[in-house]
Amino acid sequence: MKKKQLIIALLISVLSFGSAIFAQKSPTNYFISGRKLISLDLEKNSELIKEISYRLDVDQRQELYDIYAIDFTSAMLKNGFFGFGIGSDRQGDTGGRKIALSLELSGLGVVAGTLIFYSLGQNSIPEFKDPENKLDSIILFSGIIAGAGIFLGGRIFSIIRPYVYASNHNNLLKTVLRLSENDELAFMPLVNPVDKEFGFVAQIRL
């Protein structure tokens, strides 16, 4: 009889402890916390987001993914038509914007510098005035080709970059929200540092 009472008391203690832990934060609050962490910095907060994902059901995690997944189409079109990484900037990819902007401006700068040098050289460099000397044409042609190549390289980069950035972002988001896992049963430790107690929560995917 005493053993039965002891077992019942232990079960009540475990259930009370679990109820106290879950009462601290409802799934809705975990969902809101997940949104805040993702919007602040997905990469830096990835571990915290993954911990929160254990408190959310599949529908809530999928909703978070749908909200914060990035589309690359609009950014790609803007970078292609307008250039200078405008689409990447709207996408939130500041690194891609800086690289695209630097490459395209550098290309234009080389072309402009070549034209200025050619124009000034016609008046100040004797070799440019010699009709048999093709130095001026070589410099003009080489500078324009080099500048155009740098500019074109920057434009190609800015077209490809949105897809790469969106793919990396979405894959990380899917991973931290555990939408890419195939496990039907997952365990998450629950710790109460105040009372020095711990337990586990099990999540079954149906």
CSV table of C-alpha atoms in Angstrom, one decimal:
chain,number,residue,atom,x,y,z
A,1,MET,CA,0.0,0.0,0.0
A,2,LYS,CA,2.8,2.4,0.9
A,3,LYS,CA,4.5,1.6,-2.4
A,4,LYS,CA,1.4,2.5,-4.3
A,5,GLN,CA,1.0,5.7,-2.4
A,6,LEU,CA,4.7,6.5,-3.1
A,7,ILE,CA,4.3,5.8,-6.9
A,8,ILE,CA,1.1,8.0,-7.0
A,9,ALA,CA,2.9,10.8,-5.2
A,10,LEU,CA,5.8,10.6,-7.6
A,11,LEU,CA,3.5,10.7,-10.6
A,12,ILE,CA,1.7,13.8,-9.2
A,13,SER,CA,5.1,15.5,-8.6
A,14,VAL,CA,6.2,14.9,-12.1
A,15,LEU,CA,2.9,16.0,-13.6
A,16,SER,CA,2.9,19.1,-11.4
A,17,PHE,CA,6.5,19.9,-12.4
A,18,GLY,CA,5.6,19.5,-16.1
A,19,SER,CA,2.5,21.7,-15.7
A,20,ALA,CA,4.5,24.4,-14.0
A,21,ILE,CA,7.0,24.5,-16.7
A,22,PHE,CA,4.4,24.7,-19.5
A,23,ALA,CA,2.4,27.3,-17.6
A,24,GLN,CA,5.4,29.6,-17.7
A,25,LYS,CA,5.0,30.2,-21.4
A,26,SER,CA,2.1,29.3,-23.7
A,27,PRO,CA,2.7,28.1,-27.3
A,28,THR,CA,1.5,31.5,-28.5
A,29,ASN,CA,4.2,33.2,-26.5
A,30,TYR,CA,6.8,30.8,-27.9
A,31,PHE,CA,5.5,31.6,-31.4
A,32,ILE,CA,5.9,35.4,-30.8
A,33,SER,CA,9.4,34.8,-29.3
A,34,GLY,CA,10.3,32.9,-32.4
A,35,ARG,CA,9.2,35.7,-34.6
A,36,LYS,CA,11.2,38.2,-32.7
A,37,LEU,CA,14.4,36.1,-32.8
A,38,ILE,CA,14.1,35.4,-36.5
A,39,SER,CA,13.5,39.0,-37.4
A,40,LEU,CA,16.4,40.2,-35.3
A,41,ASP,CA,19.0,37.8,-36.6
A,42,LEU,CA,18.3,34.3,-37.9
A,43,GLU,CA,21.9,33.1,-37.9
A,44,LYS,CA,23.0,34.5,-34.5
A,45,ASN,CA,19.8,33.3,-32.9
A,46,SER,CA,19.6,29.9,-34.6
A,47,GLU,CA,20.2,27.8,-31.5
A,48,LEU,CA,17.6,29.7,-29.5
A,49,ILE,CA,15.1,29.4,-32.3
A,50,LYS,CA,15.7,25.7,-32.5
A,51,GLU,CA,15.0,25.3,-28.8
A,52,ILE,CA,11.8,27.3,-29.2
A,53,SER,CA,10.7,25.1,-32.1
A,54,TYR,CA,10.4,22.1,-29.7
A,55,ARG,CA,7.5,24.0,-28.0
A,56,LEU,CA,5.7,24.6,-31.3
A,57,ASP,CA,3.6,22.2,-33.3
A,58,VAL,CA,4.2,21.6,-37.0
A,59,ASP,CA,1.6,24.1,-38.2
A,60,GLN,CA,3.2,26.9,-36.1
A,61,ARG,CA,6.7,26.1,-37.4
A,62,GLN,CA,5.4,26.0,-40.9
A,63,GLU,CA,3.7,29.4,-40.4
A,64,LEU,CA,7.0,30.9,-39.2
A,65,TYR,CA,8.7,29.5,-42.2
A,66,ASP,CA,6.1,30.9,-44.6
A,67,ILE,CA,6.4,34.4,-42.9
A,68,TYR,CA,10.2,34.6,-43.0
A,69,ALA,CA,11.2,32.6,-46.1
A,70,ILE,CA,12.8,34.8,-48.7
A,71,ASP,CA,11.8,35.0,-52.4
A,72,PHE,CA,14.6,35.7,-54.9
A,73,THR,CA,12.6,36.6,-58.0
A,74,SER,CA,12.0,40.2,-57.3
A,75,ALA,CA,15.5,40.9,-56.1
A,76,MET,CA,17.0,39.1,-59.2
A,77,LEU,CA,14.8,41.2,-61.6
A,78,LYS,CA,15.7,44.5,-59.8
A,79,ASN,CA,19.4,43.7,-59.9
A,80,GLY,CA,19.2,42.7,-63.5
A,81,PHE,CA,17.3,45.8,-64.8
A,82,PHE,CA,18.4,48.5,-62.4
A,83,GLY,CA,21.7,47.1,-61.2
A,84,PHE,CA,24.0,48.2,-58.4
A,85,GLY,CA,22.6,45.6,-56.0
A,86,ILE,CA,19.3,47.5,-55.4
A,87,GLY,CA,17.4,44.2,-55.3
A,88,SER,CA,19.9,42.6,-52.9
A,89,ASP,CA,19.5,45.6,-50.6
A,90,ARG,CA,15.7,45.2,-50.6
A,91,GLN,CA,16.2,41.5,-49.9
A,92,GLY,CA,18.2,42.3,-46.8
A,93,ASP,CA,21.5,41.1,-48.3
A,94,THR,CA,23.8,44.1,-47.5
A,95,GLY,CA,27.0,42.1,-48.3
A,96,GLY,CA,25.7,41.2,-51.8
A,97,ARG,CA,24.7,44.8,-52.3
A,98,LYS,CA,28.2,46.1,-51.4
A,99,ILE,CA,29.9,43.6,-53.7
A,100,ALA,CA,27.6,44.3,-56.7
A,101,LEU,CA,27.8,48.1,-56.2
A,102,SER,CA,31.6,48.0,-55.9
A,103,LEU,CA,32.1,45.9,-59.1
A,104,GLU,CA,29.7,47.9,-61.2
A,105,LEU,CA,31.0,51.3,-60.1
A,106,SER,CA,34.6,50.1,-60.6
A,107,GLY,CA,33.8,49.0,-64.2
A,108,LEU,CA,32.2,52.4,-64.9
A,109,GLY,CA,35.2,54.1,-63.3
A,110,VAL,CA,37.7,52.3,-65.5
A,111,VAL,CA,35.8,53.2,-68.7
A,112,ALA,CA,35.5,56.8,-67.6
A,113,GLY,CA,39.1,57.0,-66.6
A,114,THR,CA,40.2,55.6,-69.9
A,115,LEU,CA,38.1,58.1,-71.9
A,116,ILE,CA,39.5,61.0,-69.8
A,117,PHE,CA,43.1,59.8,-70.3
A,118,TYR,CA,42.5,59.3,-74.0
A,119,SER,CA,41.0,62.8,-74.4
A,120,LEU,CA,43.9,64.5,-72.4
A,121,GLY,CA,46.5,62.4,-74.2
A,122,GLN,CA,45.4,63.7,-77.6
A,123,ASN,CA,46.8,67.1,-76.6
A,124,SER,CA,49.7,66.2,-74.3
A,125,ILE,CA,51.2,62.9,-75.5
A,126,PRO,CA,53.1,63.1,-78.8
A,127,GLU,CA,52.7,59.5,-79.5
A,128,PHE,CA,49.0,60.0,-79.7
A,129,LYS,CA,49.4,62.5,-82.5
A,130,ASP,CA,51.4,60.1,-84.7
A,131,PRO,CA,49.0,58.5,-87.2
A,132,GLU,CA,51.3,55.5,-87.6
A,133,ASN,CA,51.4,54.9,-83.8
A,134,LYS,CA,48.3,53.0,-82.6
A,135,LEU,CA,49.0,53.5,-78.9
A,136,ASP,CA,46.0,55.7,-78.4
A,137,SER,CA,43.7,53.1,-80.0
A,138,ILE,CA,45.2,50.3,-78.0
A,139,ILE,CA,44.8,52.1,-74.7
A,140,LEU,CA,41.2,53.2,-75.6
A,141,PHE,CA,40.2,49.7,-76.7
A,142,SER,CA,41.9,47.9,-73.7
A,143,GLY,CA,40.4,50.3,-71.1
A,144,ILE,CA,36.9,50.1,-72.4
A,145,ILE,CA,37.0,46.3,-72.7
A,146,ALA,CA,38.5,46.0,-69.2
A,147,GLY,CA,35.9,48.3,-67.7
A,148,ALA,CA,33.0,46.7,-69.5
A,149,GLY,CA,34.2,43.3,-68.3
A,150,ILE,CA,34.3,44.3,-64.7
A,151,PHE,CA,30.9,45.9,-65.0
A,152,LEU,CA,29.4,42.9,-66.7
A,153,GLY,CA,30.9,40.6,-64.1
A,154,GLY,CA,29.3,42.7,-61.4
A,155,ARG,CA,25.9,42.6,-63.1
A,156,ILE,CA,26.1,38.8,-63.5
A,157,PHE,CA,27.0,38.4,-59.9
A,158,SER,CA,24.1,40.6,-58.8
A,159,ILE,CA,21.7,38.5,-60.8
A,160,ILE,CA,22.9,35.2,-59.3
A,161,ARG,CA,23.4,36.4,-55.8
A,162,PRO,CA,19.7,36.8,-54.7
A,163,TYR,CA,19.1,33.1,-55.5
A,164,VAL,CA,22.1,32.0,-53.5
A,165,TYR,CA,21.3,34.3,-50.5
A,166,ALA,CA,17.6,33.2,-50.5
A,167,SER,CA,18.5,29.5,-50.7
A,168,ASN,CA,21.0,29.7,-47.8
A,169,HIS,CA,18.6,31.7,-45.7
A,170,ASN,CA,15.6,29.4,-46.3
A,171,ASN,CA,17.6,26.2,-45.7
A,172,LEU,CA,18.9,27.6,-42.4
A,173,LEU,CA,15.3,28.7,-41.5
A,174,LYS,CA,14.0,25.2,-42.3
A,175,THR,CA,16.7,23.6,-40.3
A,176,VAL,CA,16.2,25.7,-37.1
A,177,LEU,CA,12.5,25.2,-37.3
A,178,ARG,CA,13.1,21.4,-37.8
A,179,LEU,CA,11.0,21.3,-40.9
A,180,SER,CA,13.6,19.2,-42.7
A,181,GLU,CA,13.7,16.5,-40.0
A,182,ASN,CA,12.1,13.1,-40.7
A,183,ASP,CA,12.1,11.9,-37.1
A,184,GLU,CA,8.7,10.9,-35.9
A,185,LEU,CA,9.7,11.2,-32.2
A,186,ALA,CA,11.7,14.0,-30.7
A,187,PHE,CA,12.9,14.6,-27.2
A,188,MET,CA,13.7,17.9,-25.6
A,189,PRO,CA,15.1,18.3,-22.0
A,190,LEU,CA,13.2,20.7,-19.7
A,191,VAL,CA,15.3,22.0,-16.8
A,192,ASN,CA,14.1,23.8,-13.6
A,193,PRO,CA,17.3,25.4,-12.2
A,194,VAL,CA,15.5,26.9,-9.2
A,195,ASP,CA,14.3,23.5,-7.7
A,196,LYS,CA,17.2,21.6,-9.4
A,197,GLU,CA,14.8,19.4,-11.2
A,198,PHE,CA,14.7,18.2,-14.8
A,199,GLY,CA,12.6,16.2,-17.2
A,200,PHE,CA,11.9,15.6,-20.9
A,201,VAL,CA,9.2,16.5,-23.3
A,202,ALA,CA,8.4,14.2,-26.1
A,203,GLN,CA,6.9,15.3,-29.4
A,204,ILE,CA,5.4,12.8,-31.7
A,205,ARG,CA,4.8,13.7,-35.4
A,206,LEU,CA,1.6,12.1,-36.7
